[in-house]
mmCIF file of C-alpha atoms and ligand atoms in Angstrom:
data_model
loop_
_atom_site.group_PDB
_atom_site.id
_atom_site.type_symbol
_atom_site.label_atom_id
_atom_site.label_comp_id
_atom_site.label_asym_id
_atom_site.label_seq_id
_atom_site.Cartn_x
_atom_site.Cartn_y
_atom_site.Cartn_z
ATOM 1 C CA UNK A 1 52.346 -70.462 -123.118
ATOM 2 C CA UNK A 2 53.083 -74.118 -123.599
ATOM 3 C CA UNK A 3 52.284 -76.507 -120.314
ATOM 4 C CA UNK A 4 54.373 -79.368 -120.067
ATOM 5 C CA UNK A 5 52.425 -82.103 -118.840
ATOM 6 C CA UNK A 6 53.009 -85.687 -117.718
ATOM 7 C CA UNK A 7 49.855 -87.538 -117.853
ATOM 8 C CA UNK A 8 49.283 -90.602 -116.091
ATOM 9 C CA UNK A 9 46.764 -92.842 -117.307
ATOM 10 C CA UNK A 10 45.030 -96.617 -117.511
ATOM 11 C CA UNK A 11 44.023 -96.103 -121.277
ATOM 12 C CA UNK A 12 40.544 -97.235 -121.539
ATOM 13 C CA UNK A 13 39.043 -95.298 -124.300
ATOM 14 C CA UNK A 14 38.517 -91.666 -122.576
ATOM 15 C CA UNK A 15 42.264 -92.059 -121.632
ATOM 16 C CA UNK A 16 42.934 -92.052 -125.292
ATOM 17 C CA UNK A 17 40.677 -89.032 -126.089
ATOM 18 C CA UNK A 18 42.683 -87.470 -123.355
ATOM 19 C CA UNK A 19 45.739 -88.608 -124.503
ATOM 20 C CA UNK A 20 45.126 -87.168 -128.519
ATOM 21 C CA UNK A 21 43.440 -84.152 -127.230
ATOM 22 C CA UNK A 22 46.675 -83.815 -125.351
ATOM 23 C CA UNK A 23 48.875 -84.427 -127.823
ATOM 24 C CA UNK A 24 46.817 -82.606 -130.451
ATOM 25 C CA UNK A 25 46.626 -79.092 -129.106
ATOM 26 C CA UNK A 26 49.585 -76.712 -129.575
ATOM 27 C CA UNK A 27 49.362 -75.635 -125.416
ATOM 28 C CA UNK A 28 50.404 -78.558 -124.383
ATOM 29 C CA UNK A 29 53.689 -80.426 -124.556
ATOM 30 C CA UNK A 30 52.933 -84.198 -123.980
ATOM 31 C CA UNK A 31 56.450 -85.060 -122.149
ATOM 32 C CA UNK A 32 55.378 -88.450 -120.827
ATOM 33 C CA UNK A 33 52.398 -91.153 -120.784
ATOM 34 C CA UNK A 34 53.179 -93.087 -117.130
ATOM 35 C CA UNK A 35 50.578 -95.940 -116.702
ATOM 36 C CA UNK A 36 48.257 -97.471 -114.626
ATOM 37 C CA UNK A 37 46.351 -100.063 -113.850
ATOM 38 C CA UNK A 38 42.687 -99.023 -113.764
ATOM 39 C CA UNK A 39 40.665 -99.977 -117.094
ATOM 40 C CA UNK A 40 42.544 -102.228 -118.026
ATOM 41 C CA UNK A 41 45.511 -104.065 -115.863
ATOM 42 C CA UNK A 42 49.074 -103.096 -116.032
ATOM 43 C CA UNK A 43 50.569 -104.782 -118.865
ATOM 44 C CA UNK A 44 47.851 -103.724 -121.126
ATOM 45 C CA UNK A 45 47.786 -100.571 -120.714
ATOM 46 C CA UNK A 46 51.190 -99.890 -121.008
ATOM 47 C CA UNK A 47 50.610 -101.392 -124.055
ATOM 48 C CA UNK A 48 47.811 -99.690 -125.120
ATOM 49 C CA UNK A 49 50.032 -96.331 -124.260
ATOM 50 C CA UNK A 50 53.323 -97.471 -126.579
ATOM 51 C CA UNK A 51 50.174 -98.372 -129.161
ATOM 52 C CA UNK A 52 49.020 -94.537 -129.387
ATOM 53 C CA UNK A 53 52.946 -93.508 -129.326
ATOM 54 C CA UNK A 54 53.568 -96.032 -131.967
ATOM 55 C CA UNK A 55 50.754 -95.385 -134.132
ATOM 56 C CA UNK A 56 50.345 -91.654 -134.061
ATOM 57 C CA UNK A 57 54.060 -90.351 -133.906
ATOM 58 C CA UNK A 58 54.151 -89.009 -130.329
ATOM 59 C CA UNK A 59 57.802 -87.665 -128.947
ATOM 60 C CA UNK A 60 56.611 -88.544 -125.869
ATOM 61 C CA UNK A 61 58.230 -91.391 -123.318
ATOM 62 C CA UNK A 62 56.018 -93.820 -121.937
ATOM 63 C CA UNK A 63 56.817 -95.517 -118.369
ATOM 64 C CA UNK A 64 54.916 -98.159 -116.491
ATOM 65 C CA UNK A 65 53.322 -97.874 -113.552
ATOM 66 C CA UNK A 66 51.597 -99.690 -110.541
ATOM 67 C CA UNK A 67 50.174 -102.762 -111.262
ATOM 68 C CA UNK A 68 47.770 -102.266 -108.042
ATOM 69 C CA UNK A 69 46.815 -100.058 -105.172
ATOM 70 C CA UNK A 70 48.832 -99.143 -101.785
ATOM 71 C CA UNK A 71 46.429 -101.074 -99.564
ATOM 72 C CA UNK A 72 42.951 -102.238 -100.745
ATOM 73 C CA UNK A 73 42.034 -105.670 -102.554
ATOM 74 C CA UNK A 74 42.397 -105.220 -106.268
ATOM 75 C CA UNK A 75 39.266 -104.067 -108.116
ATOM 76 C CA UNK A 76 39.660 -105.708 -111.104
ATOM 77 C CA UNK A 77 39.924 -103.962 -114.690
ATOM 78 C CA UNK A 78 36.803 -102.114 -116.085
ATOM 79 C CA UNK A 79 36.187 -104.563 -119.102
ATOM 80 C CA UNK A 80 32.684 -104.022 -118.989
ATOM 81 C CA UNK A 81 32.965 -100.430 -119.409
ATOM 82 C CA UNK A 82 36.228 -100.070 -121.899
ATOM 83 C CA UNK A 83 36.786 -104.007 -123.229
ATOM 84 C CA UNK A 84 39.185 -106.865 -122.697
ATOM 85 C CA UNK A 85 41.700 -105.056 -124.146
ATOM 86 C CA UNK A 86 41.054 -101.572 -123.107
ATOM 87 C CA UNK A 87 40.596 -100.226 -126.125
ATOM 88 C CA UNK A 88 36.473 -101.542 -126.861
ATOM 89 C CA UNK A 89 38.274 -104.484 -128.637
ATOM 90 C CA UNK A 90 39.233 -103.149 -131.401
ATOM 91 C CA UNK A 91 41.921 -105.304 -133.270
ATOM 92 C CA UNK A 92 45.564 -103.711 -132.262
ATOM 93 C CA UNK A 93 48.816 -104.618 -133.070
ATOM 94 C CA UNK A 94 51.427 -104.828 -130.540
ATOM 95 C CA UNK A 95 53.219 -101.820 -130.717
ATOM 96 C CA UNK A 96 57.464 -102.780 -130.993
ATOM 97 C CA UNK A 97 58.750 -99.835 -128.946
ATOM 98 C CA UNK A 98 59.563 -100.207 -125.375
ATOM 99 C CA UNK A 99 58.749 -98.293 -122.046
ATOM 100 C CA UNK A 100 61.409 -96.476 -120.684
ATOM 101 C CA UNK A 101 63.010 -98.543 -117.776
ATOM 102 C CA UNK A 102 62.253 -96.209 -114.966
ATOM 103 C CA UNK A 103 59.126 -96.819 -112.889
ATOM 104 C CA UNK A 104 56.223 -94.599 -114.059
ATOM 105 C CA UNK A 105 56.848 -92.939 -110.726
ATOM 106 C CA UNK A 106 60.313 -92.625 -110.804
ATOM 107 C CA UNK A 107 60.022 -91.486 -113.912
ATOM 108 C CA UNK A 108 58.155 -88.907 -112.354
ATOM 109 C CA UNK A 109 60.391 -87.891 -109.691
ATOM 110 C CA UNK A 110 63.515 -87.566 -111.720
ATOM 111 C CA UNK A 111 61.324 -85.346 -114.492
ATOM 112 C CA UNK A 112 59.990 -83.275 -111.793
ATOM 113 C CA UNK A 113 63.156 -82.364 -110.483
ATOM 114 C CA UNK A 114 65.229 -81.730 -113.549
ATOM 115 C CA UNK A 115 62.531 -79.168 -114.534
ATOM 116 C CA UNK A 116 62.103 -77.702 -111.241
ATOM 117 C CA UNK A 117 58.250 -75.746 -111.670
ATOM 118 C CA UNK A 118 57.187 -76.175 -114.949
ATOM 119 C CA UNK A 119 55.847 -80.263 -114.854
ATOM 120 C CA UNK A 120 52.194 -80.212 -114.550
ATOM 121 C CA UNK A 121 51.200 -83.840 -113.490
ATOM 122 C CA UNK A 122 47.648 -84.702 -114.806
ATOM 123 C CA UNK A 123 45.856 -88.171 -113.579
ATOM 124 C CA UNK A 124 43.394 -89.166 -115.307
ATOM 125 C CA UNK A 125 43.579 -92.986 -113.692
ATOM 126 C CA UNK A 126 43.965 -94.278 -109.655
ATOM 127 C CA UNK A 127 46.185 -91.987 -107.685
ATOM 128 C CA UNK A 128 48.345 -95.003 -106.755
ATOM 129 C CA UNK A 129 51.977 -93.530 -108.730
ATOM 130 C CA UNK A 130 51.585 -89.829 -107.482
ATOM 131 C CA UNK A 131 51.224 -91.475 -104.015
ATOM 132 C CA UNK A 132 54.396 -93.662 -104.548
ATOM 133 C CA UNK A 133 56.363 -90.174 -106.048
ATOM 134 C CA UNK A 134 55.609 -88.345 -103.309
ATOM 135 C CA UNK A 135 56.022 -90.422 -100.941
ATOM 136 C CA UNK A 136 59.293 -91.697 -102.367
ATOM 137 C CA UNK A 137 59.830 -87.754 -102.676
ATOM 138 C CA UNK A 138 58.554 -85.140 -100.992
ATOM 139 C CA UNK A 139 60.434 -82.675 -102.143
ATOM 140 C CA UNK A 140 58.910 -82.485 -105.567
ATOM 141 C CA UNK A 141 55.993 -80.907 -103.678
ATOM 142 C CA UNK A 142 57.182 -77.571 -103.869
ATOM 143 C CA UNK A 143 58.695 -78.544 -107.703
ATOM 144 C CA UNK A 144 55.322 -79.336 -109.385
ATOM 145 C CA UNK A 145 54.028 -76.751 -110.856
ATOM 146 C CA UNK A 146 49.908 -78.093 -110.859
ATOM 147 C CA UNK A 147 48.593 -81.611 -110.170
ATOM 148 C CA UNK A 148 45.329 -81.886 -112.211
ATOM 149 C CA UNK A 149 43.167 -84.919 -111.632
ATOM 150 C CA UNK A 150 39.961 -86.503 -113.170
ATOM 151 C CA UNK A 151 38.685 -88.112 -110.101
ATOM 152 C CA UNK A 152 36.167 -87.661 -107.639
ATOM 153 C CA UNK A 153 32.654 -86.421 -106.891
ATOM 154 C CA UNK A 154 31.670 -83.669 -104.918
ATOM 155 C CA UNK A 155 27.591 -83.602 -104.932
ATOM 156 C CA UNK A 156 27.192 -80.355 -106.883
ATOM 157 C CA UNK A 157 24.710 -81.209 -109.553
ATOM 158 C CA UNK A 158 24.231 -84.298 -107.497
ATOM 159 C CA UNK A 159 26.947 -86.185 -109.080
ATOM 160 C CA UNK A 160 27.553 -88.115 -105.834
ATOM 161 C CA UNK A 161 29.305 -91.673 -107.650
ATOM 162 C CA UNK A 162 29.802 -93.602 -110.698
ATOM 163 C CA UNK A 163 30.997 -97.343 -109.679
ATOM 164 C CA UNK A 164 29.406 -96.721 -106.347
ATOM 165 C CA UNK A 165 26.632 -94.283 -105.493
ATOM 166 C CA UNK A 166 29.264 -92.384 -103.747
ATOM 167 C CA UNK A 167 32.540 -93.211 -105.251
ATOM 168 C CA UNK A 168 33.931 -92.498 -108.195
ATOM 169 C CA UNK A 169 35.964 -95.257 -110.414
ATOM 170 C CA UNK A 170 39.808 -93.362 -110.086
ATOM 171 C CA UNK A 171 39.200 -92.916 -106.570
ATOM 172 C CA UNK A 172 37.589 -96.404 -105.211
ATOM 173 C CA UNK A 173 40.455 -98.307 -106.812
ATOM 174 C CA UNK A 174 43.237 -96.605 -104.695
ATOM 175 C CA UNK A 175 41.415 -94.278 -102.275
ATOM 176 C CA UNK A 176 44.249 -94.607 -99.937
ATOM 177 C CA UNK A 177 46.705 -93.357 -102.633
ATOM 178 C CA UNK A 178 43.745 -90.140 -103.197
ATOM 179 C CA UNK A 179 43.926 -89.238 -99.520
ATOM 180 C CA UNK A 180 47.730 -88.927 -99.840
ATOM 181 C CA UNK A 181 47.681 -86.967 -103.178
ATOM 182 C CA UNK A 182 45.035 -84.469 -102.377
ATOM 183 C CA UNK A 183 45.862 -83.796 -98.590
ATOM 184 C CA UNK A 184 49.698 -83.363 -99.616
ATOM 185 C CA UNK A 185 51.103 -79.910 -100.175
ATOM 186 C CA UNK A 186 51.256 -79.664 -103.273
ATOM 187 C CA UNK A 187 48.033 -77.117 -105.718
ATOM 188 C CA UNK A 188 45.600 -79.672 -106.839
ATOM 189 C CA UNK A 189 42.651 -79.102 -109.113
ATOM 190 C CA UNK A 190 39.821 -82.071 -108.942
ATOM 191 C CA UNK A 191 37.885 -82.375 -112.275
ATOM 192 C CA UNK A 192 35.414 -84.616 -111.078
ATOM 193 C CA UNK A 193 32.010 -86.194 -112.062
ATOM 194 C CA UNK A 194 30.369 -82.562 -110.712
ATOM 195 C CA UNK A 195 31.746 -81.483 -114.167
ATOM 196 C CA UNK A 196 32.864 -84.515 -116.224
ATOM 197 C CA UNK A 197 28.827 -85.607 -116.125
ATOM 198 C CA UNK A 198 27.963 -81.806 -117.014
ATOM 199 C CA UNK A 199 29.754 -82.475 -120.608
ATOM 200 C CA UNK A 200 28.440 -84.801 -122.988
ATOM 201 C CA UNK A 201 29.752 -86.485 -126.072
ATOM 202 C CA UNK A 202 26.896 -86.868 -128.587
ATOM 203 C CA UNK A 203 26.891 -90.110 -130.800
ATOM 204 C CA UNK A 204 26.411 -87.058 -133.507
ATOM 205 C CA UNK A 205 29.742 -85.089 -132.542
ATOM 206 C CA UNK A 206 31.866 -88.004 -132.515
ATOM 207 C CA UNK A 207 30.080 -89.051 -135.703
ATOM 208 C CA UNK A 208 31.920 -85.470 -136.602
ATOM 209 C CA UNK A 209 34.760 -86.085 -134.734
ATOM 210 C CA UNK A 210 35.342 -89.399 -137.291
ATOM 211 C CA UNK A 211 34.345 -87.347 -139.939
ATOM 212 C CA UNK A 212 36.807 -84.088 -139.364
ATOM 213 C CA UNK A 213 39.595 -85.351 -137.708
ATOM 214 C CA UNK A 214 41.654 -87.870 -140.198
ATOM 215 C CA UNK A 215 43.381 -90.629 -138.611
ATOM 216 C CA UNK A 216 42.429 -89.801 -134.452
ATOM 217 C CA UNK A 217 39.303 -89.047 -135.409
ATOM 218 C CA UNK A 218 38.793 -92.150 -137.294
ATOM 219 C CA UNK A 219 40.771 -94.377 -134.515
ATOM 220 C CA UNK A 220 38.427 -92.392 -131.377
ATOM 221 C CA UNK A 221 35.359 -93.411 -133.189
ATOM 222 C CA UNK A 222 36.012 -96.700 -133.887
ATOM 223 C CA UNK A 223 37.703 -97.693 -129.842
ATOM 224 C CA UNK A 224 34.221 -95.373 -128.591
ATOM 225 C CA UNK A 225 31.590 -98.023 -130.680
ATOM 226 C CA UNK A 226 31.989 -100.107 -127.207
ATOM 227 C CA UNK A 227 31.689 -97.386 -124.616
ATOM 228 C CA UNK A 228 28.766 -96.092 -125.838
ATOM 229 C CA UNK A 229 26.964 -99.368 -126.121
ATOM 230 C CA UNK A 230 27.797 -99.439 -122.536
ATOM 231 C CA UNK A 231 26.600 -95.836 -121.784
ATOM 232 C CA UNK A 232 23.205 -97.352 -123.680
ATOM 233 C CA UNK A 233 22.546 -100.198 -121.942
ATOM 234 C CA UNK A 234 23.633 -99.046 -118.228
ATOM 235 C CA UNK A 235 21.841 -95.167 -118.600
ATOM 236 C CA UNK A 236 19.919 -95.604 -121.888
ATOM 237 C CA UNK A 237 21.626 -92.139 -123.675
ATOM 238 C CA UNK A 238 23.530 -91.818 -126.815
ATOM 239 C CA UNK A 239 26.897 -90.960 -126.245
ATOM 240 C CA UNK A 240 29.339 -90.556 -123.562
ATOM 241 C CA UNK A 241 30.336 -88.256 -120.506
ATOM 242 C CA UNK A 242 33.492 -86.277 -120.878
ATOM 243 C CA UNK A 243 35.740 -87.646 -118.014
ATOM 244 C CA UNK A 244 39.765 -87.421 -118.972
ATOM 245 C CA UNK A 245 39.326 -85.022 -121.603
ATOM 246 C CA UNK A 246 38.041 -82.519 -119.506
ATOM 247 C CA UNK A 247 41.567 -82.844 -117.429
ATOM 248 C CA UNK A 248 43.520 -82.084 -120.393
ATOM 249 C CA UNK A 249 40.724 -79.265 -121.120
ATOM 250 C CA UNK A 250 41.132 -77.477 -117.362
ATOM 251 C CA UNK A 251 45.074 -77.343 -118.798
ATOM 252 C CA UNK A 252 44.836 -75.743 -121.869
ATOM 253 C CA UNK A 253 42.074 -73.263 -120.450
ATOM 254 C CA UNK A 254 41.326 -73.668 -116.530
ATOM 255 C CA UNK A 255 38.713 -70.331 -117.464
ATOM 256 C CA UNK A 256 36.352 -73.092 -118.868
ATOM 257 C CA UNK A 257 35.599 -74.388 -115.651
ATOM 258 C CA UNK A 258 34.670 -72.589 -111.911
ATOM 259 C CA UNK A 259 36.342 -73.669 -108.821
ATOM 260 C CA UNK A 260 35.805 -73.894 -105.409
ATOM 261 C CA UNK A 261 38.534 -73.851 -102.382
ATOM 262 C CA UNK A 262 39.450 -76.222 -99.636
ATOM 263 C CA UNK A 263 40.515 -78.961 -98.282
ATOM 264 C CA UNK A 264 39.736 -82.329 -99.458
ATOM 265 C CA UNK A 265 39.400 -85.804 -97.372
ATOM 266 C CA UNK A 266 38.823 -89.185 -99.167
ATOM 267 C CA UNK A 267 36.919 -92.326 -96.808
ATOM 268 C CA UNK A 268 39.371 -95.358 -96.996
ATOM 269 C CA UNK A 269 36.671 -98.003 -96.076
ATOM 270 C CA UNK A 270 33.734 -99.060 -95.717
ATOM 271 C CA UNK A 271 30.549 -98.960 -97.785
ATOM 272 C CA UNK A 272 31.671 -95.190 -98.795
ATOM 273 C CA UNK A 273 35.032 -95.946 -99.580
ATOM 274 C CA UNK A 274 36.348 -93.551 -102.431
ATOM 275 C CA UNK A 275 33.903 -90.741 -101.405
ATOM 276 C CA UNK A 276 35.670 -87.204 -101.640
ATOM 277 C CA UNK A 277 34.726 -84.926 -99.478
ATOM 278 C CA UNK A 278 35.701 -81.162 -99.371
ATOM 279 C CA UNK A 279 35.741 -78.644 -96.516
ATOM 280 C CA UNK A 280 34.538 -75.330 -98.157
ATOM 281 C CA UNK A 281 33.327 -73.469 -95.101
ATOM 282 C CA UNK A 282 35.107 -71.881 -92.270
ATOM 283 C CA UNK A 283 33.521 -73.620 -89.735
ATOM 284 C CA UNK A 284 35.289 -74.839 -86.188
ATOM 285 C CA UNK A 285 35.029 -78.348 -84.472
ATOM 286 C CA UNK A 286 36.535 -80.179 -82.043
ATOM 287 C CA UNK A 287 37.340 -82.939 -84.097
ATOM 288 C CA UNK A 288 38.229 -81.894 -87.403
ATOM 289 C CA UNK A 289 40.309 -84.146 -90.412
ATOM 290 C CA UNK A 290 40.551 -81.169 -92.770
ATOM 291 C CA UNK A 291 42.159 -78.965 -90.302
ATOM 292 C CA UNK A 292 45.756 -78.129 -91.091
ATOM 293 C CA UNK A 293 45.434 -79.730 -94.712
ATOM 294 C CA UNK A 294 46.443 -77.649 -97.889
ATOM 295 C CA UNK A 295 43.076 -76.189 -99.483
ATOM 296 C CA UNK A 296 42.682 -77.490 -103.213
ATOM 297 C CA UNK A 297 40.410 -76.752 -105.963
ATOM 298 C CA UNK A 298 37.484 -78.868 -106.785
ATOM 299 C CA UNK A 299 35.474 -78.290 -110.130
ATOM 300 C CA UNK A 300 31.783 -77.492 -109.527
ATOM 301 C CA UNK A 301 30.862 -76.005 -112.789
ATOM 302 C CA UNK A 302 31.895 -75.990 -116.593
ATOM 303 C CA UNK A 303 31.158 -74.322 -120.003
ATOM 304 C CA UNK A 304 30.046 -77.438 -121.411
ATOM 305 C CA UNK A 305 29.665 -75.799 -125.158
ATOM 306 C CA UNK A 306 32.821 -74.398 -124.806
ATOM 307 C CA UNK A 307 34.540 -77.173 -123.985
ATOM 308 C CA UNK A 308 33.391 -79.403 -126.896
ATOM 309 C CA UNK A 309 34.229 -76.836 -129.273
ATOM 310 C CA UNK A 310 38.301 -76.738 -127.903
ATOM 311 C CA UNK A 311 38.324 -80.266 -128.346
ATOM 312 C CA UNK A 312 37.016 -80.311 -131.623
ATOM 313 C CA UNK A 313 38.955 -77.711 -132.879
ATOM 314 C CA UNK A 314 42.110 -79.101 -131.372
ATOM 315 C CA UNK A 315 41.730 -82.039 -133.005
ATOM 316 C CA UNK A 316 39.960 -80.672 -136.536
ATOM 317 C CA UNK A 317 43.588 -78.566 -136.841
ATOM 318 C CA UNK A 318 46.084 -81.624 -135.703
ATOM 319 C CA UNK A 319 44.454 -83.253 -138.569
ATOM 320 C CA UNK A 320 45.204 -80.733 -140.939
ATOM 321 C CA UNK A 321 48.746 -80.725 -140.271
ATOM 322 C CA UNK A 322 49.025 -84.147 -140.302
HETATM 323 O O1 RIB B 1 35.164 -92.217 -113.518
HETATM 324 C C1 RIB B 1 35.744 -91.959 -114.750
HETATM 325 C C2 RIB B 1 37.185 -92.392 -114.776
HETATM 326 O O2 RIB B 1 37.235 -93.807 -114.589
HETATM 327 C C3 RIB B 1 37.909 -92.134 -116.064
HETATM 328 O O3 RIB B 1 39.243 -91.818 -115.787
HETATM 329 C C4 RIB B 1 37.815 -93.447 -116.792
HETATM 330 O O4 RIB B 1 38.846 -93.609 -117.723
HETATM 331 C C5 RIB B 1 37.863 -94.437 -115.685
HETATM 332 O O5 RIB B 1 39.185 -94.713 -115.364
HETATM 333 CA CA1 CA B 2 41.042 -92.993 -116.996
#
């Protein structure tokens, strides 16, 4: 069965993986791209979102989002990690298509609620426009059908941080607008680094990626040059962790991945801000944060193999069609 997915995002060069990966595999109806800042800031990537639309045909709408978080200083786009332009500065030219005029979470509310359980809402960027949706709206709680999120890390593997040794990026830049999303009552999955670091992109299977995938492939090889030059000089490997497409991958097949129950906290300051923390056991306290909150699912294991192959082969038979 087809999942209808809005998928918000601060494309940055996994966003775009996600984003083709999305749009390439038959399970998956792309309905909308809403932005955020993130990688890159607002403007650009909203830009870089009508760009993919633009260039590769989507049906999709595109809205903007929030150009910052709820309460925290601004951390500043991830140009070290994705480029100035959020796309490893590869040339691009400005896409002539527009957003749509709604707010990306306005946009999300009104989609929600025309299509009353069957919008799954995937982040794959900071929380900070599910926050404002829901709480703008809390009815669409009980109207989502799934909120999937790359974000987040857990300790299972040891995966404890990636911009801080106990934050992860999509978290630390709005971890307010994570403690609202993942404590509300709505069924969350976290894909977080205790998976996303568990999958690897190999210089060698995006070589193939280039090679069997026609136009995506070509354009995902060429935006991933500057990511993994970062991924070499900051951890000295050849290739790239599988963050957002391993969102989109949970969709299509949530069997690829193991889950564990309960509820999830996020610290809001100080030097752990951004850490997720879930409780998994039944234990009682006195003082207790957790207590009363909805139990979500958190990622803690993945079929790595498995999960490169569905993303090659979604894209391998896009490309053929094309
Ligand atoms: O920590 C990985 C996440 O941070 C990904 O979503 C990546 O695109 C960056 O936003
Ligand atoms: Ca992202």
């Amino acid at each position: 069965m087809t999942t209808k997915i809005i998928l918000d995002t601060d494309p940055g060069i996994d966003d775009a993986m996600a984003i083709l990966f999305a749009e390439a595999n038959p399970d998956v109806e792309l309905v909308a791209l809403t932005t955020v800042y993130g990688n890159a800031e607002i403007n650009t990537s909203t830009r870089n979102a009508l760009y993919l639309k633009q260039r590769f045909n989507f049906a999709c709408d595109v809205a903007k989002g929030a150009s910052g978080p709820l309460v925290r200083d601004p951390v500043g786009a991830s140009v070290v990690v994705h480029g100035e332009n959020g796309f490893g500065d590869v040339p691009l030219e400005e896409p002539s298509i527009e957003a749509d005029p709604r707010s990306a979470h306005q946009y999300i509310i009104d989609t929600v609620k025309a299509s009353p359980g069957e919008i799954t809402l995937v982040a794959v960027g900071p929380l900070t426009n599910l926050a404002l949706a829901i709480e703008h709206a809390p009815e669409i709680a009980s109207l989502v059908k799934e909120v999937v999120i790359m974000g987040g890390a857990f300790g299972t593997h040891e995966h404890t941080g990636n911009v801080t040794p106990f934050a992860e990026a999509n978290i630390h830049d709005d971890p307010h607008a994570a403690d609202i999303v993942l404590t509300a009552n709505w069924p969350v999955t976290v894909v977080g680094l205790d998976v996303t670091h568990e999958a690897f992109f190999s210089s060698q299977y995006l070589d193939t990626v280039r090679d069997t995938c026609g136009d995506i492939g070509q354009f995902m090889w060429d935006i991933s040059r500057f990511y993994l030059a970062f991924y070499k000089e900051r951890m000295g490997v050849e290739g790239c962790f599988v963050h957002d497409p391993s969102a989109i991958a949970y969709v299509i097949n949530p069997a690829l991945f193991e889950v564990r129950k309960g509820p999830i906290r996020v610290v809001c300051d100080g030097p752990a801000e951004g850490m997720t923390l879930q409780k998994y056991r039944e234990t009682k306290h006195k003082t207790d944060e957790w207590k009363d909150k909805p139990a979500q699912n958190v990622a803690i294991a993945v079929n790595d193999r498995a999960l490169l192959d569905l993303f090659l082969d979604s894209m391998t038979h896009y490309a053929s069609e094309q």
